mmCIF file of C-alpha atoms in Angstrom:
data_model
loop_
_atom_site.group_PDB
_atom_site.id
_atom_site.type_symbol
_atom_site.label_atom_id
_atom_site.label_comp_id
_atom_site.label_asym_id
_atom_site.label_seq_id
_atom_site.Cartn_x
_atom_site.Cartn_y
_atom_site.Cartn_z
ATOM 1 C CA MET T 1 95.414 86.687 88.158
ATOM 2 C CA ARG T 2 96.903 83.837 90.107
ATOM 3 C CA THR T 3 100.338 82.519 90.967
ATOM 4 C CA THR T 4 101.552 79.527 92.965
ATOM 5 C CA VAL T 5 104.030 80.067 95.783
ATOM 6 C CA HIS T 6 105.481 76.909 97.413
ATOM 7 C CA GLY T 7 102.194 75.106 96.943
ATOM 8 C CA ILE T 8 99.920 78.015 97.855
ATOM 9 C CA ASP T 9 97.833 79.660 95.122
ATOM 10 C CA ILE T 10 97.719 83.445 95.541
ATOM 11 C CA GLU T 11 95.056 85.514 93.792
ATOM 12 C CA TYR T 12 96.210 89.047 92.973
ATOM 13 C CA GLU T 13 95.638 92.178 90.894
ATOM 14 C CA VAL T 14 98.010 94.884 89.669
ATOM 15 C CA PHE T 15 97.185 98.515 88.933
ATOM 16 C CA GLY T 16 99.189 101.234 87.186
ATOM 17 C CA THR T 17 102.902 101.716 86.643
ATOM 18 C CA GLY T 18 105.643 103.247 88.729
ATOM 19 C CA ARG T 19 107.256 102.524 92.090
ATOM 20 C CA PRO T 20 106.242 99.004 93.215
ATOM 21 C CA LEU T 21 103.851 99.084 96.177
ATOM 22 C CA LEU T 22 102.333 95.997 97.752
ATOM 23 C CA LEU T 23 99.127 96.210 99.822
ATOM 24 C CA ILE T 24 98.543 93.533 102.501
ATOM 25 C CA MET T 25 95.036 93.234 103.955
ATOM 26 C CA GLY T 26 94.030 92.282 107.494
ATOM 27 C CA LEU T 27 92.356 89.416 109.310
ATOM 28 C CA GLY T 28 89.521 87.774 107.409
ATOM 29 C CA MET T 29 89.458 90.535 104.799
ATOM 30 C CA GLN T 30 89.836 89.877 101.081
ATOM 31 C CA MET T 31 91.812 92.039 98.696
ATOM 32 C CA VAL T 32 88.577 93.722 97.558
ATOM 33 C CA ALA T 33 88.590 95.500 100.918
ATOM 34 C CA TRP T 34 91.344 97.677 99.425
ATOM 35 C CA ASP T 35 89.029 100.172 97.762
ATOM 36 C CA GLU T 36 89.862 100.802 94.107
ATOM 37 C CA GLU T 37 89.406 104.553 94.623
ATOM 38 C CA PHE T 38 92.107 104.419 97.297
ATOM 39 C CA ILE T 39 94.315 102.440 94.928
ATOM 40 C CA GLU T 40 93.707 104.967 92.147
ATOM 41 C CA LEU T 41 95.012 107.713 94.427
ATOM 42 C CA LEU T 42 98.215 105.718 94.933
ATOM 43 C CA VAL T 43 98.533 105.043 91.191
ATOM 44 C CA ALA T 44 98.088 108.743 90.442
ATOM 45 C CA GLU T 45 101.076 109.425 92.708
ATOM 46 C CA GLY T 46 103.367 107.216 90.632
ATOM 47 C CA HIS T 47 102.948 103.744 92.120
ATOM 48 C CA GLN T 48 102.389 100.354 90.576
ATOM 49 C CA VAL T 49 100.055 98.810 93.133
ATOM 50 C CA ALA T 50 99.412 95.133 93.807
ATOM 51 C CA ARG T 51 96.710 93.771 96.094
ATOM 52 C CA PHE T 52 96.103 90.087 96.862
ATOM 53 C CA ASP T 53 94.165 87.570 98.893
ATOM 54 C CA ASN T 54 96.192 86.215 101.798
ATOM 55 C CA ARG T 55 96.153 82.448 102.176
ATOM 56 C CA ASP T 56 92.912 81.096 103.679
ATOM 57 C CA ILE T 57 90.802 83.953 102.334
ATOM 58 C CA GLY T 58 89.119 84.880 99.075
ATOM 59 C CA LEU T 59 90.343 83.057 95.984
ATOM 60 C CA SER T 60 93.742 82.084 97.371
ATOM 61 C CA THR T 61 94.372 78.590 98.747
ATOM 62 C CA HIS T 62 92.355 77.622 101.810
ATOM 63 C CA VAL T 63 94.467 75.482 104.092
ATOM 64 C CA ASP T 64 93.222 72.071 105.213
ATOM 65 C CA GLY T 65 94.152 72.295 108.862
ATOM 66 C CA PRO T 66 92.843 72.785 112.396
ATOM 67 C CA ALA T 67 90.871 75.864 113.358
ATOM 68 C CA ASP T 68 90.875 75.429 117.149
ATOM 69 C CA LEU T 69 91.892 78.757 118.630
ATOM 70 C CA MET T 70 91.664 77.636 122.259
ATOM 71 C CA ALA T 71 93.861 74.593 121.637
ATOM 72 C CA ALA T 72 96.464 76.765 119.945
ATOM 73 C CA LEU T 73 96.424 79.267 122.807
ATOM 74 C CA GLY T 74 96.769 76.337 125.202
ATOM 75 C CA GLY T 75 100.119 75.448 123.675
ATOM 76 C CA ASP T 76 99.075 72.689 121.283
ATOM 77 C CA ALA T 77 101.559 73.190 118.442
ATOM 78 C CA SER T 78 99.593 70.832 116.203
ATOM 79 C CA ALA T 79 96.708 73.333 116.317
ATOM 80 C CA VAL T 80 98.819 76.022 114.603
ATOM 81 C CA PRO T 81 98.392 75.330 110.873
ATOM 82 C CA TYR T 82 100.782 78.097 109.743
ATOM 83 C CA THR T 83 102.558 81.205 110.999
ATOM 84 C CA LEU T 84 102.906 84.863 110.092
ATOM 85 C CA GLU T 85 106.350 83.903 108.771
ATOM 86 C CA ASP T 86 104.638 81.566 106.308
ATOM 87 C CA MET T 87 102.318 84.385 105.244
ATOM 88 C CA ALA T 88 105.300 86.721 104.815
ATOM 89 C CA ALA T 89 106.924 84.069 102.616
ATOM 90 C CA ASP T 90 103.733 83.994 100.517
ATOM 91 C CA THR T 91 104.121 87.744 100.098
ATOM 92 C CA ALA T 92 107.750 87.462 99.018
ATOM 93 C CA GLY T 93 106.774 84.744 96.537
ATOM 94 C CA LEU T 94 104.154 87.004 95.001
ATOM 95 C CA MET T 95 106.828 89.689 94.614
ATOM 96 C CA ASP T 96 108.922 87.149 92.706
ATOM 97 C CA THR T 97 105.996 86.567 90.326
ATOM 98 C CA LEU T 98 105.656 90.325 89.828
ATOM 99 C CA GLY T 99 109.368 90.637 89.084
ATOM 100 C CA TRP T 100 109.879 92.872 92.095
ATOM 101 C CA ALA T 101 113.225 92.324 93.783
ATOM 102 C CA SER T 102 111.950 94.735 96.419
ATOM 103 C CA ALA T 103 108.871 96.866 96.990
ATOM 104 C CA HIS T 104 107.265 99.440 99.222
ATOM 105 C CA VAL T 105 105.094 97.401 101.568
ATOM 106 C CA VAL T 106 101.875 98.676 103.167
ATOM 107 C CA GLY T 107 99.928 96.507 105.602
ATOM 108 C CA VAL T 108 96.828 97.084 107.710
ATOM 109 C CA SER T 109 96.098 95.243 110.959
ATOM 110 C CA MET T 110 97.206 91.618 110.399
ATOM 111 C CA GLY T 111 98.631 92.875 107.116
ATOM 112 C CA GLY T 112 100.838 95.236 109.113
ATOM 113 C CA MET T 113 102.041 92.262 111.155
ATOM 114 C CA ILE T 114 102.869 90.378 107.958
ATOM 115 C CA ALA T 115 104.652 93.454 106.575
ATOM 116 C CA GLN T 116 106.670 93.781 109.791
ATOM 117 C CA THR T 117 107.552 90.089 109.628
ATOM 118 C CA LEU T 118 108.654 90.382 105.994
ATOM 119 C CA ALA T 119 110.869 93.355 106.859
ATOM 120 C CA ILE T 120 112.462 91.374 109.686
ATOM 121 C CA THR T 121 112.934 88.089 107.833
ATOM 122 C CA ALA T 122 113.759 89.475 104.361
ATOM 123 C CA PRO T 123 114.808 93.128 104.783
ATOM 124 C CA GLU T 124 116.284 93.232 101.286
ATOM 125 C CA ARG T 125 112.761 92.849 99.861
ATOM 126 C CA VAL T 126 111.332 95.919 101.641
ATOM 127 C CA ARG T 127 112.125 99.389 100.299
ATOM 128 C CA SER T 128 109.878 101.050 102.845
ATOM 129 C CA LEU T 129 107.438 99.830 105.454
ATOM 130 C CA THR T 130 104.058 101.372 106.220
ATOM 131 C CA SER T 131 102.332 99.726 109.176
ATOM 132 C CA ILE T 132 98.715 100.824 109.661
ATOM 133 C CA MET T 133 96.591 100.066 112.769
ATOM 134 C CA SER T 134 98.939 97.248 113.731
ATOM 135 C CA THR T 135 101.294 96.231 116.552
ATOM 136 C CA PRO T 136 104.467 94.213 117.223
ATOM 137 C CA ALA T 137 102.478 91.955 119.561
ATOM 138 C CA THR T 138 98.813 91.604 120.466
ATOM 139 C CA ALA T 139 99.632 91.846 124.180
ATOM 140 C CA LEU T 140 100.900 95.392 123.653
ATOM 141 C CA ALA T 141 97.568 96.608 122.266
ATOM 142 C CA PRO T 142 94.732 94.588 123.817
ATOM 143 C CA ALA T 143 91.332 94.928 122.204
ATOM 144 C CA THR T 144 88.373 96.269 124.131
ATOM 145 C CA ASP T 145 85.823 93.743 125.309
ATOM 146 C CA ALA T 146 83.285 95.066 122.802
ATOM 147 C CA ALA T 147 85.714 94.813 119.879
ATOM 148 C CA MET T 148 86.747 91.284 120.821
ATOM 149 C CA ALA T 149 83.132 90.212 121.150
ATOM 150 C CA ALA T 150 82.398 91.613 117.697
ATOM 151 C CA LEU T 151 85.445 89.871 116.212
ATOM 152 C CA LEU T 152 84.584 86.492 117.721
ATOM 153 C CA GLY T 153 80.874 86.522 116.928
ATOM 154 C CA PRO T 154 79.235 83.459 115.374
ATOM 155 C CA PRO T 155 79.801 82.897 111.645
ATOM 156 C CA ALA T 156 77.156 83.920 109.182
ATOM 157 C CA ARG T 157 74.857 81.235 107.780
ATOM 158 C CA ASN T 158 74.103 83.000 104.499
ATOM 159 C CA ARG T 159 74.895 86.080 102.403
ATOM 160 C CA ASP T 160 72.427 88.375 104.145
ATOM 161 C CA GLU T 161 73.794 87.418 107.543
ATOM 162 C CA ALA T 162 77.368 88.009 106.325
ATOM 163 C CA ILE T 163 76.459 91.524 105.244
ATOM 164 C CA GLN T 164 74.593 92.243 108.490
ATOM 165 C CA ARG T 165 77.491 90.890 110.552
ATOM 166 C CA ALA T 166 79.961 93.149 108.715
ATOM 167 C CA LEU T 167 77.761 96.162 109.386
ATOM 168 C CA GLU T 168 77.557 95.251 113.073
ATOM 169 C CA VAL T 169 81.314 94.671 113.387
ATOM 170 C CA PHE T 170 82.247 97.994 111.810
ATOM 171 C CA GLN T 171 79.664 99.749 113.947
ATOM 172 C CA VAL T 172 81.858 98.658 116.874
ATOM 173 C CA ILE T 173 85.387 98.943 115.445
ATOM 174 C CA GLY T 174 84.936 101.713 112.855
ATOM 175 C CA SER T 175 85.904 105.367 113.186
ATOM 176 C CA PRO T 176 83.590 107.321 115.491
ATOM 177 C CA GLY T 177 85.033 110.623 114.298
ATOM 178 C CA TYR T 178 84.052 110.111 110.664
ATOM 179 C CA PRO T 179 80.829 109.320 108.786
ATOM 180 C CA SER T 180 80.066 105.628 108.494
ATOM 181 C CA GLU T 181 79.735 104.138 105.000
ATOM 182 C CA PRO T 182 77.214 101.318 105.411
ATOM 183 C CA ASP T 183 76.644 101.019 101.655
ATOM 184 C CA ARG T 184 80.354 100.463 101.050
ATOM 185 C CA ILE T 185 80.648 98.016 103.957
ATOM 186 C CA ALA T 186 77.658 96.049 102.665
ATOM 187 C CA ARG T 187 79.013 96.035 99.105
ATOM 188 C CA VAL T 188 82.440 94.723 100.162
ATOM 189 C CA ALA T 189 80.850 92.123 102.438
ATOM 190 C CA GLY T 190 78.558 90.926 99.661
ATOM 191 C CA VAL T 191 81.330 90.720 97.070
ATOM 192 C CA SER T 192 83.540 88.902 99.572
ATOM 193 C CA TYR T 193 80.809 86.382 100.359
ATOM 194 C CA ASP T 194 80.240 85.752 96.659
ATOM 195 C CA ARG T 195 83.972 85.244 96.024
ATOM 196 C CA CYS T 196 84.404 82.792 98.924
ATOM 197 C CA TYR T 197 83.123 82.654 102.483
ATOM 198 C CA ASP T 198 85.211 80.510 104.847
ATOM 199 C CA PRO T 199 85.072 81.474 108.540
ATOM 200 C CA LYS T 200 87.470 78.658 109.445
ATOM 201 C CA GLY T 201 90.090 80.353 107.287
ATOM 202 C CA SER T 202 89.708 83.528 109.322
ATOM 203 C CA THR T 203 90.113 81.502 112.523
ATOM 204 C CA ARG T 204 93.332 79.956 111.241
ATOM 205 C CA GLN T 205 94.618 83.439 110.422
ATOM 206 C CA LEU T 206 93.705 84.530 113.958
ATOM 207 C CA ILE T 207 95.665 81.579 115.336
ATOM 208 C CA ALA T 208 98.707 82.736 113.346
ATOM 209 C CA ILE T 209 98.337 86.201 114.883
ATOM 210 C CA THR T 210 97.800 85.146 118.480
ATOM 211 C CA CYS T 211 100.589 82.557 118.449
ATOM 212 C CA ALA T 212 103.169 84.852 116.841
ATOM 213 C CA PRO T 213 106.152 85.932 118.944
ATOM 214 C CA ASP T 214 106.696 89.572 119.875
ATOM 215 C CA ARG T 215 108.420 91.316 116.949
ATOM 216 C CA THR T 216 109.751 94.282 118.957
ATOM 217 C CA GLU T 217 113.392 93.194 119.067
ATOM 218 C CA GLY T 218 113.356 92.293 115.382
ATOM 219 C CA LEU T 219 111.939 95.709 114.528
ATOM 220 C CA ARG T 220 114.720 97.374 116.527
ATOM 221 C CA GLU T 221 117.241 95.858 114.103
ATOM 222 C CA LEU T 222 115.592 97.235 110.969
ATOM 223 C CA ASN T 223 117.276 99.733 108.712
ATOM 224 C CA VAL T 224 114.277 100.590 106.560
ATOM 225 C CA PRO T 225 112.337 103.868 106.209
ATOM 226 C CA ALA T 226 109.063 103.372 108.044
ATOM 227 C CA LEU T 227 105.722 105.063 108.538
ATOM 228 C CA VAL T 228 103.272 104.052 111.263
ATOM 229 C CA ILE T 229 99.621 105.131 111.066
ATOM 230 C CA HIS T 230 97.072 104.598 113.821
ATOM 231 C CA GLY T 231 93.750 105.946 115.024
ATOM 232 C CA ASP T 232 93.373 107.228 118.555
ATOM 233 C CA GLU T 233 89.927 105.559 118.747
ATOM 234 C CA ASP T 234 90.969 102.084 117.549
ATOM 235 C CA PRO T 235 89.254 99.533 119.823
ATOM 236 C CA LEU T 236 90.606 96.386 118.139
ATOM 237 C CA ILE T 237 94.336 97.126 118.051
ATOM 238 C CA THR T 238 94.450 99.928 120.569
ATOM 239 C CA PRO T 239 96.741 102.970 120.125
ATOM 240 C CA PRO T 240 99.655 101.592 122.187
ATOM 241 C CA GLY T 241 100.225 99.157 119.306
ATOM 242 C CA GLY T 242 101.043 101.989 116.935
ATOM 243 C CA VAL T 243 103.243 103.705 119.506
ATOM 244 C CA ALA T 244 105.113 100.456 120.197
ATOM 245 C CA THR T 245 105.673 99.891 116.474
ATOM 246 C CA ALA T 246 107.027 103.395 115.893
ATOM 247 C CA ASP T 247 109.178 103.289 119.033
ATOM 248 C CA ALA T 248 110.737 99.995 117.964
ATOM 249 C CA ILE T 249 111.680 100.909 114.370
ATOM 250 C CA PRO T 250 114.628 103.307 114.249
ATOM 251 C CA GLY T 251 113.601 106.604 112.658
ATOM 252 C CA ALA T 252 109.971 105.613 112.098
ATOM 253 C CA LYS T 253 107.395 108.376 111.732
ATOM 254 C CA LEU T 254 104.144 108.020 113.677
ATOM 255 C CA LEU T 255 100.912 109.592 112.457
ATOM 256 C CA THR T 256 97.984 109.348 114.869
ATOM 257 C CA TYR T 257 94.589 110.468 113.609
ATOM 258 C CA PRO T 258 91.933 111.672 116.069
ATOM 259 C CA GLY T 259 88.601 109.932 115.629
ATOM 260 C CA MET T 260 89.997 107.086 113.515
ATOM 261 C CA GLY T 261 89.125 103.562 114.584
ATOM 262 C CA HIS T 262 90.010 100.233 112.995
ATOM 263 C CA ASP T 263 89.313 101.190 109.413
ATOM 264 C CA LEU T 264 90.460 103.719 106.808
ATOM 265 C CA PRO T 265 87.966 106.604 106.767
ATOM 266 C CA ARG T 266 87.467 108.009 103.283
ATOM 267 C CA PRO T 267 88.150 111.644 104.335
ATOM 268 C CA LEU T 268 91.644 110.582 105.448
ATOM 269 C CA TRP T 269 92.573 108.875 102.176
ATOM 270 C CA PRO T 270 94.284 111.944 100.634
ATOM 271 C CA GLU T 271 96.370 112.501 103.781
ATOM 272 C CA ILE T 272 97.301 108.832 104.103
ATOM 273 C CA VAL T 273 98.206 108.569 100.419
ATOM 274 C CA ALA T 274 100.262 111.759 100.681
ATOM 275 C CA ALA T 275 102.171 110.365 103.662
ATOM 276 C CA ILE T 276 102.850 107.050 101.889
ATOM 277 C CA THR T 277 103.905 108.917 98.744
ATOM 278 C CA GLU T 278 106.296 111.140 100.666
ATOM 279 C CA LEU T 279 107.922 108.004 102.082
ATOM 280 C CA THR T 280 108.162 106.069 98.810
ATOM 281 C CA GLY T 281 109.316 109.152 96.889
ATOM 282 C CA ARG T 282 112.071 109.793 99.383
ATOM 283 C CA VAL T 283 113.281 106.203 99.185
ATOM 284 C CA GLY T 284 112.879 105.864 95.414
#
């Protein structure tokens, strides 16, 4: 399904019935990275779940703008094609299409940053906030050299290279304490390539992340039930990012999982779903 939000087409899917829950994916990742088995667990707990492609990824609108990360970091405002605030506004517009005046919002990585931004800029739209492997500011949770090198590797030239690159990236940033799932990683990478492969879109998203202001003070003003989930082996958004998020949001609960990196290990799905369900059930 597709909707148009202030000139941006947003591709989305909805599953189940119940408490409205919106899933926001991370940098360069399409909505298909939200595994349908994970979504089914949320649906079984009484949620109506929506997932979507952020702008510049998948089947949503790809922005015609600069993709010069170094120029943006150097202070060239013209090299910043859009902001996390714009992406949060996309999210609110999708909620309008769904008929959701408010929703439980769950974001991973960049998606957590967008969820935080939505809660700050439009708190009336957020019933509860779950921020997973994210941070109020990149400076608070610097990536390891190996993770950054994996993230900034050269773009793939074809489908096979895209799959191989995904396998290599998650070998670096995945969860060392849990079994790897190369077949699943390859499947998602292949489906994503077939839907739409646009490395410049991912770069523009990265510019939005790196040029975003620190959200700490905005998070301190929130009055929203919040859950923060992080892995103690995350090399891309290191554990201080989760701690900083939980410390900033009044009353937030922090769950830190040993052996979890920058992904959602399948063995943790029941625990993560249970924690989200406890939060959304308490809020209603």
